[in-house]
Tab-separated table of C-alpha atoms in Angstrom:
chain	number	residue	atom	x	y	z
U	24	UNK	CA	-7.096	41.511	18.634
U	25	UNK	CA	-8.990	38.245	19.531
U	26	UNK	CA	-6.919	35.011	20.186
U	27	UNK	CA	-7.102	32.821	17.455
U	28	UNK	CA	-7.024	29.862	20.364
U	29	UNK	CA	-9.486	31.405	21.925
U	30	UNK	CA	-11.659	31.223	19.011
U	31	UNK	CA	-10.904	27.384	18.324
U	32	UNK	CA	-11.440	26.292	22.071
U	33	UNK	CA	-14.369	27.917	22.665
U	34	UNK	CA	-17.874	26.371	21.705
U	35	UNK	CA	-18.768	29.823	20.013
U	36	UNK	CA	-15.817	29.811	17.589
U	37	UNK	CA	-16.098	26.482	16.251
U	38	UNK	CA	-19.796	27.331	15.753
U	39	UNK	CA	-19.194	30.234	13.926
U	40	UNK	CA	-16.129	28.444	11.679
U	41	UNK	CA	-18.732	25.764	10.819
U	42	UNK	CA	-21.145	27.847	9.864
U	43	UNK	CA	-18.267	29.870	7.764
U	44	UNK	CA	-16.665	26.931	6.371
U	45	UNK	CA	-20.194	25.609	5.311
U	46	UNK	CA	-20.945	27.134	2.301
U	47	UNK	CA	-17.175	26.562	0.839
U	48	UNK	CA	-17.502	22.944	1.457
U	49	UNK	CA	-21.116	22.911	-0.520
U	50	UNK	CA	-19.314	24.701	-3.053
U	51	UNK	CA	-16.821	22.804	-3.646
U	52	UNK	CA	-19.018	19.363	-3.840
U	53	UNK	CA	-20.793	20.969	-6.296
U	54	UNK	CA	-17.865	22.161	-8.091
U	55	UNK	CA	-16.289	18.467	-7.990
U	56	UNK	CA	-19.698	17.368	-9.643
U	57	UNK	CA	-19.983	19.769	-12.310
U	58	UNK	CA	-16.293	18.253	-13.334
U	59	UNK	CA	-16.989	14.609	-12.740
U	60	UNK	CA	-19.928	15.223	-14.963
U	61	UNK	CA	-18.267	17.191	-17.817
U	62	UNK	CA	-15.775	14.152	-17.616
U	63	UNK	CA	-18.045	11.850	-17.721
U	64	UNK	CA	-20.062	12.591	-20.464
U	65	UNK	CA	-17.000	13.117	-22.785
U	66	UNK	CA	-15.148	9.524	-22.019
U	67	UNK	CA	-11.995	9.274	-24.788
U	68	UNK	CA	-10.550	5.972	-25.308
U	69	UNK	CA	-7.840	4.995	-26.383
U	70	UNK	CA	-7.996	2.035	-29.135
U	71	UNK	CA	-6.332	-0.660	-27.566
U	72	UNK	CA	-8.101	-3.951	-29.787
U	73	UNK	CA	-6.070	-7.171	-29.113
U	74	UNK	CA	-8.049	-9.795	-30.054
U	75	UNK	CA	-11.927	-11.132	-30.500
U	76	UNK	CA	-13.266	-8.817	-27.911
U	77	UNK	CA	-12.258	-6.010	-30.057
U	78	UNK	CA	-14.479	-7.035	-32.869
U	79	UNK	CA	-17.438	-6.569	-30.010
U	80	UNK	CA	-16.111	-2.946	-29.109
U	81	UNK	CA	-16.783	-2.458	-33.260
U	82	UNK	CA	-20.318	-3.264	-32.522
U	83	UNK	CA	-20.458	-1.275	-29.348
U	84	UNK	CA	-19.139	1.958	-31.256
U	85	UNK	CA	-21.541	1.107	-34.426
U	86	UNK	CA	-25.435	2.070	-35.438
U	87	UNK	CA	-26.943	-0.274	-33.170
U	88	UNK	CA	-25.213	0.501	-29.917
U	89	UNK	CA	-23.279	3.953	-30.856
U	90	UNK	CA	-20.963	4.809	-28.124
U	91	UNK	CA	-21.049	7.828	-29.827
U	92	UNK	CA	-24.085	9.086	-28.331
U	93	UNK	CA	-23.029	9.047	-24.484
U	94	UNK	CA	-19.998	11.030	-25.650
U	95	UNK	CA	-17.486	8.205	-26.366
U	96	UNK	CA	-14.957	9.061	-29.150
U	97	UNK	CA	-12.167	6.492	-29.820
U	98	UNK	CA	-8.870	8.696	-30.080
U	99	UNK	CA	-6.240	6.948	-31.611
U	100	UNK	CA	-2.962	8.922	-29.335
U	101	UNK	CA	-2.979	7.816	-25.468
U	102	UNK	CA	-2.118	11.357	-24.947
U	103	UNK	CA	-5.510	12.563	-26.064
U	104	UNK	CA	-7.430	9.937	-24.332
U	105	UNK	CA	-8.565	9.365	-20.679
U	106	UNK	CA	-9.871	5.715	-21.026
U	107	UNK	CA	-8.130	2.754	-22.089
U	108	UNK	CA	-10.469	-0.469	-23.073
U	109	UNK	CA	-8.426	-3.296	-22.748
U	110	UNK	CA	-10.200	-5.399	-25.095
U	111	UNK	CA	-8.475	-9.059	-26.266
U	112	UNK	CA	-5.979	-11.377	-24.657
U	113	UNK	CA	-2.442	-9.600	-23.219
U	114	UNK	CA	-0.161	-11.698	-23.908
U	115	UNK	CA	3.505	-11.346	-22.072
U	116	UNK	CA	4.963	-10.008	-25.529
U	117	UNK	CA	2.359	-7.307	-25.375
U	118	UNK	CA	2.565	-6.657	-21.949
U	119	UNK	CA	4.979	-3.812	-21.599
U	120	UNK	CA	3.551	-2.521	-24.847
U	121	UNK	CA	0.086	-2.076	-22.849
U	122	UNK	CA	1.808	-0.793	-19.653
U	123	UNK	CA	3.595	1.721	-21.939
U	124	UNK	CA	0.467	2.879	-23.200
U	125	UNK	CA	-1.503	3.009	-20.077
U	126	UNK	CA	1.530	4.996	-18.647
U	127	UNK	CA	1.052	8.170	-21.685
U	128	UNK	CA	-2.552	8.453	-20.958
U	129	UNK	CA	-2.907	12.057	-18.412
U	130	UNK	CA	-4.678	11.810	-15.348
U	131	UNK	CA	-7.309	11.125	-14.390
U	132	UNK	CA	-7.875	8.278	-16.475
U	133	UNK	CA	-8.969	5.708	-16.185
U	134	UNK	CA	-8.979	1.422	-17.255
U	135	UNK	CA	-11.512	-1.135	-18.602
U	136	UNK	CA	-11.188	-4.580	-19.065
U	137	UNK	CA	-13.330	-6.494	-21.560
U	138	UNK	CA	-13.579	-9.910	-21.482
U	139	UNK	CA	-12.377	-12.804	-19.714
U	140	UNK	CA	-8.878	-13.064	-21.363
U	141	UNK	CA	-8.234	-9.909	-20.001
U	142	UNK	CA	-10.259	-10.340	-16.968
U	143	UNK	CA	-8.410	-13.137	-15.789
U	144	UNK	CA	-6.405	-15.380	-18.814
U	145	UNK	CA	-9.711	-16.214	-19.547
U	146	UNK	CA	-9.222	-19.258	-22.524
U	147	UNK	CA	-5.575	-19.045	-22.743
U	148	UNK	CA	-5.344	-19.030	-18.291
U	149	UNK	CA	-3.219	-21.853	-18.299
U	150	UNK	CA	-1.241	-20.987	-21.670
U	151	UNK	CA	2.615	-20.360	-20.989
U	152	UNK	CA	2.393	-16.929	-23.071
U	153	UNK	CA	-0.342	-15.023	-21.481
U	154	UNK	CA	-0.906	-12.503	-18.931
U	155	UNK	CA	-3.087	-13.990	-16.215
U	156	UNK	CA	-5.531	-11.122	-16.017
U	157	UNK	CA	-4.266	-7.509	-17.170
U	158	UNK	CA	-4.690	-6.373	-13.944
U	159	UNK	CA	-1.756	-7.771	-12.504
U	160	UNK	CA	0.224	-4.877	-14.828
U	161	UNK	CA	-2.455	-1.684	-13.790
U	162	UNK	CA	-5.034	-0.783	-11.583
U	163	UNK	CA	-8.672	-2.004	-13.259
U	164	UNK	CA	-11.420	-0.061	-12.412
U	165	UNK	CA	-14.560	-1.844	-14.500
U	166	UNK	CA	-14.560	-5.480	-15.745
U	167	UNK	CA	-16.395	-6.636	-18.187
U	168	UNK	CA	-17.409	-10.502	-18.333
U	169	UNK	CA	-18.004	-12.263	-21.129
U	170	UNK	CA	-16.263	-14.710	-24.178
U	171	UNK	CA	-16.210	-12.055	-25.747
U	172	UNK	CA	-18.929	-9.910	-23.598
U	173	UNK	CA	-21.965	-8.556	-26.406
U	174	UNK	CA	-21.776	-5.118	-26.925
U	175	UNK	CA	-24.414	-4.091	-24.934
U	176	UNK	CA	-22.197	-5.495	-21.958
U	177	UNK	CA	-19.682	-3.369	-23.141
U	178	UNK	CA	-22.341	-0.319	-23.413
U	179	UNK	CA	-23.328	-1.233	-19.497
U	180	UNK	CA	-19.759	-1.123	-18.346
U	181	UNK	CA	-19.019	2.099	-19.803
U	182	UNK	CA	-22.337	3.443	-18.637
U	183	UNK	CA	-21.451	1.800	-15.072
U	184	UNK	CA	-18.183	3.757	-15.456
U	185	UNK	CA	-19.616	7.261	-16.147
U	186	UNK	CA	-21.847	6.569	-12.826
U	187	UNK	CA	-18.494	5.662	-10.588
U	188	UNK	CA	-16.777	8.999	-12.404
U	189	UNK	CA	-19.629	11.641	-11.428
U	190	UNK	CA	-19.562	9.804	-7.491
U	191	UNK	CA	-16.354	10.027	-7.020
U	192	UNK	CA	-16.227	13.047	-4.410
U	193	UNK	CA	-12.432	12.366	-3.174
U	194	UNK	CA	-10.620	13.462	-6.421
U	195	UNK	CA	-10.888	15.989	-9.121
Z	15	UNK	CA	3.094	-44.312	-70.172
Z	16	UNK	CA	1.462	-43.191	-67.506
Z	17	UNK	CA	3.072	-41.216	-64.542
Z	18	UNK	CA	3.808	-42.885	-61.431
Z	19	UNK	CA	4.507	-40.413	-58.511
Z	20	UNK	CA	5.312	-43.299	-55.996
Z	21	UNK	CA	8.046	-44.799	-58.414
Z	22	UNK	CA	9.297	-41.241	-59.319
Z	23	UNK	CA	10.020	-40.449	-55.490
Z	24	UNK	CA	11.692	-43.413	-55.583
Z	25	UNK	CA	13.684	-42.801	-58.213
Z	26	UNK	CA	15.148	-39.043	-57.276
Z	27	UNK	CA	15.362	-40.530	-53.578
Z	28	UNK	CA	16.900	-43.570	-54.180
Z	29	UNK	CA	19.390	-44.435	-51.653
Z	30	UNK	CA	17.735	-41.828	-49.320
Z	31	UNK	CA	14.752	-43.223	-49.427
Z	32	UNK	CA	13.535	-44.752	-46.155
Z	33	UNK	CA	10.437	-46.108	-46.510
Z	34	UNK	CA	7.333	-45.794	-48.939
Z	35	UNK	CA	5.437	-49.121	-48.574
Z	36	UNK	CA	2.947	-50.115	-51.158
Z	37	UNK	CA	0.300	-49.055	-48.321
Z	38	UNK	CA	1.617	-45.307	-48.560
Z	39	UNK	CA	0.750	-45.016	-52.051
Z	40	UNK	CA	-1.249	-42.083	-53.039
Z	41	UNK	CA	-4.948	-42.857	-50.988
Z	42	UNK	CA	-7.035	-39.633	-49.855
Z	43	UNK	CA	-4.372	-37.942	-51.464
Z	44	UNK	CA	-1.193	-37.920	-49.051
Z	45	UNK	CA	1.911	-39.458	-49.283
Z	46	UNK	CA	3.758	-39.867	-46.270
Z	47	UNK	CA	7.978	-40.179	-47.089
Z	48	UNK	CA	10.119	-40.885	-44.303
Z	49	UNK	CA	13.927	-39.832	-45.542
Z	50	UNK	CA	16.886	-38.065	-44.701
Z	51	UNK	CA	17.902	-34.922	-44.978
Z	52	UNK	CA	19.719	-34.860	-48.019
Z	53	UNK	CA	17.250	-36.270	-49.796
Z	54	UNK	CA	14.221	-33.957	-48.397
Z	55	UNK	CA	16.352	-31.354	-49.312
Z	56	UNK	CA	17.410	-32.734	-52.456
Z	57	UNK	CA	13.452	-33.696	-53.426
Z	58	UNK	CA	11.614	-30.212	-52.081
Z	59	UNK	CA	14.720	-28.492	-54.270
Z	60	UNK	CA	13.604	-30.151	-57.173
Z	61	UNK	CA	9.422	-29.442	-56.390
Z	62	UNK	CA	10.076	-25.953	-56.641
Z	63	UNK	CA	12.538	-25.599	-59.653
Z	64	UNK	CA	11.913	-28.622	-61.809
Z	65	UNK	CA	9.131	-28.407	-64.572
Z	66	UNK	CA	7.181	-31.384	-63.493
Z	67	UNK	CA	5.977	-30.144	-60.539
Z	68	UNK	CA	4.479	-27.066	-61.721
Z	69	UNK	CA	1.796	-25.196	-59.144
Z	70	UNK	CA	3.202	-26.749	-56.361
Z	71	UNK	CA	3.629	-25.020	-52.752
Z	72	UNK	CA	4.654	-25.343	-50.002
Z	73	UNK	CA	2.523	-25.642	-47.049
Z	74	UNK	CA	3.534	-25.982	-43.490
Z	75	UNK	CA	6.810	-26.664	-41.407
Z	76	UNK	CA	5.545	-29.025	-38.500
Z	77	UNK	CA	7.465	-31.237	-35.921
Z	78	UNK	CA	6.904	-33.662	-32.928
Z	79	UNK	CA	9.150	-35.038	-29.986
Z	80	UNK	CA	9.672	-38.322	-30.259
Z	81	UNK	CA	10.137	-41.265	-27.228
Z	82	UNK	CA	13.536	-40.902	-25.804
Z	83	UNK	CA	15.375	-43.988	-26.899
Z	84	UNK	CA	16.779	-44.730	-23.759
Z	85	UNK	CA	17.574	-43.351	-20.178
Z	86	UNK	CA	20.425	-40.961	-20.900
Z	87	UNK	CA	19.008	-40.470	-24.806
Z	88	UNK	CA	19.042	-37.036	-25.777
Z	89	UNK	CA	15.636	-35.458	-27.273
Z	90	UNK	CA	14.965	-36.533	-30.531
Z	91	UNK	CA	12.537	-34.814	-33.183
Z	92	UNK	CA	10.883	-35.504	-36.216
Z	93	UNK	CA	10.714	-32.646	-38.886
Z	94	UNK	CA	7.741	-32.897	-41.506
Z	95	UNK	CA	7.569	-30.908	-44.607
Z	96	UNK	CA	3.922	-30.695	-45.761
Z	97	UNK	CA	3.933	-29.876	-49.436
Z	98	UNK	CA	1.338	-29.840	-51.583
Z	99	UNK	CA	1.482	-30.690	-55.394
Z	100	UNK	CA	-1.240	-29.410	-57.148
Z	101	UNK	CA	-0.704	-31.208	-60.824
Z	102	UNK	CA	-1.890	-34.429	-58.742
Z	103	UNK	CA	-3.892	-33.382	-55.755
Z	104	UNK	CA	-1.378	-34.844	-53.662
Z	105	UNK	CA	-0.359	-33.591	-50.165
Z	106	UNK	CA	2.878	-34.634	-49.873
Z	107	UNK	CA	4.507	-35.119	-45.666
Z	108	UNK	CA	8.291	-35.685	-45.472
Z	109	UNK	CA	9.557	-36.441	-42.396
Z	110	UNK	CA	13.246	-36.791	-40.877
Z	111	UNK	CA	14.460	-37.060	-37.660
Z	112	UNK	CA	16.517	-34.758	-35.703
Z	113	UNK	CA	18.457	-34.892	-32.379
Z	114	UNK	CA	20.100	-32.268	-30.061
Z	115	UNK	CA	22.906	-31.929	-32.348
Z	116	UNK	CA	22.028	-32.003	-35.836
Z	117	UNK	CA	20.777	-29.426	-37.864
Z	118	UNK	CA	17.836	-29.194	-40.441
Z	119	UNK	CA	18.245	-27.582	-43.473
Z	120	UNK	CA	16.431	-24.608	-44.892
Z	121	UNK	CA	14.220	-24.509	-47.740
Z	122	UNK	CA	13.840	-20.816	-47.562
Z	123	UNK	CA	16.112	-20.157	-50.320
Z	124	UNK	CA	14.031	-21.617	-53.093
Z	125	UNK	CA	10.668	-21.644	-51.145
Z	126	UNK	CA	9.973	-17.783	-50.028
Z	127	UNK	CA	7.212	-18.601	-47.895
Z	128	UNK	CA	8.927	-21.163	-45.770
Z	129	UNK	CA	10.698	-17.932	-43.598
Z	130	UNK	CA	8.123	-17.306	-41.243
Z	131	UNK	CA	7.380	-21.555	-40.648
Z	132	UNK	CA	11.108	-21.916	-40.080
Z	133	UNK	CA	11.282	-18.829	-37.763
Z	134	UNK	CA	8.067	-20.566	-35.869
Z	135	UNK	CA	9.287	-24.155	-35.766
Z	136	UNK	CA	12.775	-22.983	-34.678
Z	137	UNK	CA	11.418	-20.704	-31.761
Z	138	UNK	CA	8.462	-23.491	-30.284
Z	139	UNK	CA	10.151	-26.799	-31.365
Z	140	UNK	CA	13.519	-25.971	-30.664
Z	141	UNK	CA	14.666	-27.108	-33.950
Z	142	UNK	CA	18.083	-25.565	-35.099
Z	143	UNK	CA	18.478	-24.778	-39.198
Z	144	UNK	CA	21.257	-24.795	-40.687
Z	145	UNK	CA	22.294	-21.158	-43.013
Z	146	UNK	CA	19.083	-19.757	-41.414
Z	147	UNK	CA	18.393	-16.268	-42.945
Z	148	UNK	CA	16.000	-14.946	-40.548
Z	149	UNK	CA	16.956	-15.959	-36.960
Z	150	UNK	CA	14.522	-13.429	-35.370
Z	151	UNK	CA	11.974	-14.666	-32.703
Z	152	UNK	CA	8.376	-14.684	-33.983
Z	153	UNK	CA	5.505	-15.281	-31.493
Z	154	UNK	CA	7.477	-15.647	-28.435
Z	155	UNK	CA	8.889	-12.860	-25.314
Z	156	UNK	CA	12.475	-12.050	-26.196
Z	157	UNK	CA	13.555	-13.318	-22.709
Z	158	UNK	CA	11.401	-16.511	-23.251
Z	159	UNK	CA	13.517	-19.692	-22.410
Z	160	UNK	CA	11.915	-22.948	-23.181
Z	161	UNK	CA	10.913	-24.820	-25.774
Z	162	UNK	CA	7.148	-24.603	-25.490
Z	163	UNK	CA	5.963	-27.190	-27.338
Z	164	UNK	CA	8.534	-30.357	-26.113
Z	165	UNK	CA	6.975	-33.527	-24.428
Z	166	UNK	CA	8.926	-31.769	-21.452
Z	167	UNK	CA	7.724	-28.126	-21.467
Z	168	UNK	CA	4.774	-28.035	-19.142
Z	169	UNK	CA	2.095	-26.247	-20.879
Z	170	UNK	CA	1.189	-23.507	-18.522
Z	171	UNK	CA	4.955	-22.461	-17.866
Z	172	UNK	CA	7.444	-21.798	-15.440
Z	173	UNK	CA	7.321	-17.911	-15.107
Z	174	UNK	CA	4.419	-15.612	-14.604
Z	175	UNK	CA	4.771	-11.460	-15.314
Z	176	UNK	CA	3.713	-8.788	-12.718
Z	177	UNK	CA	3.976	-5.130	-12.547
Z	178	UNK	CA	6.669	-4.136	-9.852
Z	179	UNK	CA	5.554	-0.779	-8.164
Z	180	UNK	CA	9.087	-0.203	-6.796
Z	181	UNK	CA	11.235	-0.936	-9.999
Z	182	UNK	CA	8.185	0.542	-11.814
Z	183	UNK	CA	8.496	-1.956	-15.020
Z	184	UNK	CA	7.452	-5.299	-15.426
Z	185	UNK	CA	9.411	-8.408	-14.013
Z	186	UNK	CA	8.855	-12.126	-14.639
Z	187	UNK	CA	9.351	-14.397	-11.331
Z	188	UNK	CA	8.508	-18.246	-10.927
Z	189	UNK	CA	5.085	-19.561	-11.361
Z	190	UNK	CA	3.486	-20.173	-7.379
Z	191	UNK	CA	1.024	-22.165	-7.870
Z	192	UNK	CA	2.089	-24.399	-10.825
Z	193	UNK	CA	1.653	-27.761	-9.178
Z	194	UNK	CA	-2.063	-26.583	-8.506
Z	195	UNK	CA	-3.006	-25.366	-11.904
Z	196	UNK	CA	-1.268	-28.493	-13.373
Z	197	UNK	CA	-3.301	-30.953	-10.708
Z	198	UNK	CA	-6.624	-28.374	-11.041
Z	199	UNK	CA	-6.256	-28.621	-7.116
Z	200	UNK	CA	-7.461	-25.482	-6.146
């Protein structure tokens, strides 16, 4: 029976644990990709139009543009969805309503904010009924600029998005 | 014999009949009435039930704070009816004035479509109707406290929301940096 201290303190054990635990680490990366980039190619949002920005995701998700075509289906239950597009002005009346939504959506998901109402209050940033920026209610992981941004911006984001989904190596 | 509207308003109003100058008589088409509320009640009652006025509607429920009167003056506000009589091509404003403690009356029972502008002038003008059938809040938070649009109300607020990670819901607390934002001294 061999000391498993002996094997950890020596120089030839650790050699021969690297060399073991090699191949399980490459696999694993590579397993983590093949996910990232099933999920990425298969984004679901969630519709979640509030105001004139949503009128732009229309565009995004018609002929011209056609989300469609790098996998993007607009679901209308939060529970089927792993993307929420947070497209419009929040206002403070809406504000739990959005939070509740974000909350149904199953990990890993996932949040995008288009335009500059939702960016930051945008317009309405010094209006007493508005939400300064929806991410001061959930963690934001694209922003889109633009009054309201063109759809192609939109397009970019959510292409920008499916690039940050198949790098992420931490989570799966 | 032709119709006179001017001398008609005068004649329904009559005692409550504040002021319609020769200059306020029908020009661009509007009519500006200052009365009371009796008799804006009283006139709008007969617009919408009385013959003469056929294919009139009403329009809008609007308000403004006027000038305190003095130092210790409570707020005072002027209600305007906007109504618009379509036999004449008139747009027809009747305005009355309002403080802290009297109460507008409703219109809603013989105008249908005057619900949702009393709902909105009672929520953002702070203007209290009297036998109000719908006292629901419209555009507003249902925690909102303020009257938003008041000479006094500053426009960008006095709370702000966040999302609390302890309590895990959403909580209002003051606005920080109000004085900047108001001075745009960033």
């Amino acid at each position: 029976m061999v000391d498993i201290s002996l094997i950890k303190e020596s120089w030839w054990g650790r050699t021969l644990c690297f060399l073991g635990y090699m191949p399980l680490g490459w696999l694993r990366l590579k397993f983590y990709k093949l996910v990232n980039w099933a999920r990425s190619g298969s984004l679901w949002p969630v519709t979640f139009g509030l105001a004139c920005c949503a009128v732009e995701m229309m565009h995004t998700a018609a002929a011209r543009y056609d989300m469609d075509r790098v996998g993007i289906i607009f679901r209308a239950s939060p529970r089927q969805s792993d993307v929420m597009i947070i497209a419009g002005t929040v206002t403070n009346k809406m504000a739990p309503a959005v939070r509740c939504v974000y909350e149904q959506i199953p990990n890993p998901k996932w949040v995008v904010s288009m335009g500059s109402c939702a960016n930051g209050g945008g317009y309405y940033d010094y209006s007493y009924a508005v939400l300064r920026g929806v991410d001061r209610i959930m963690p934001v992981d694209i922003y889109v600029p633009g009054c309201p941004p063109s759809a192609e911006a939109l397009l970019y984001g959510l292409i920008w998005l499916q690039r940050l989904i198949i790098e992420d190596e931490t989570s799966i | 014999m032709r119709f006179d509207l001017c001398n008609f308003l005068h004649y329904v109003l009559n005692k409550n009949l504040i002021l319609l100058s020769e200059s306020q008589k029908p020009r661009d088409h509007l009519i500006y009435v200052y009365t009371t509320r009796r008799g804006m009640r009283r006139l709008l009652a007969l617009i919408r039930l009385g013959n003469l006025f056929f294919g009139s509607f009403f329009s809008d429920i609007t308000g403004f704070d006027c000038l305190p009167a003095g130092k210790d003056a409570g707020r005072s506000i002027s209600l305007v009816y906007i109504v618009f009589l379509a036999r004449w091509g008139i747009k027809l404003c009747m305005c009355t004035s309002l403080n802290n403690w009297s109460r507008a009356p409703i219109i809603s029972e013989f105008f249908g479509g005057a619900i949702w502008p009393e709902r909105e002038a009672a929520e953002l003008l702070g203007i209290n109707f009297a036998n109000k059938l719908d006292v629901r809040r419209l555009m507003l938070d249902y925690t909102f406290e303020g009257v938003p649009l008041s000479r006094q109300f500053p426009a960008i607020g006095y709370e702000e929301l966040e999302y609390d990670a302890r309590l895990q819901w959403l909580i209002y607390h003051l606005l920080k940096s109000r004085d900047e934002a108001e001075l745009f001294a960033f």
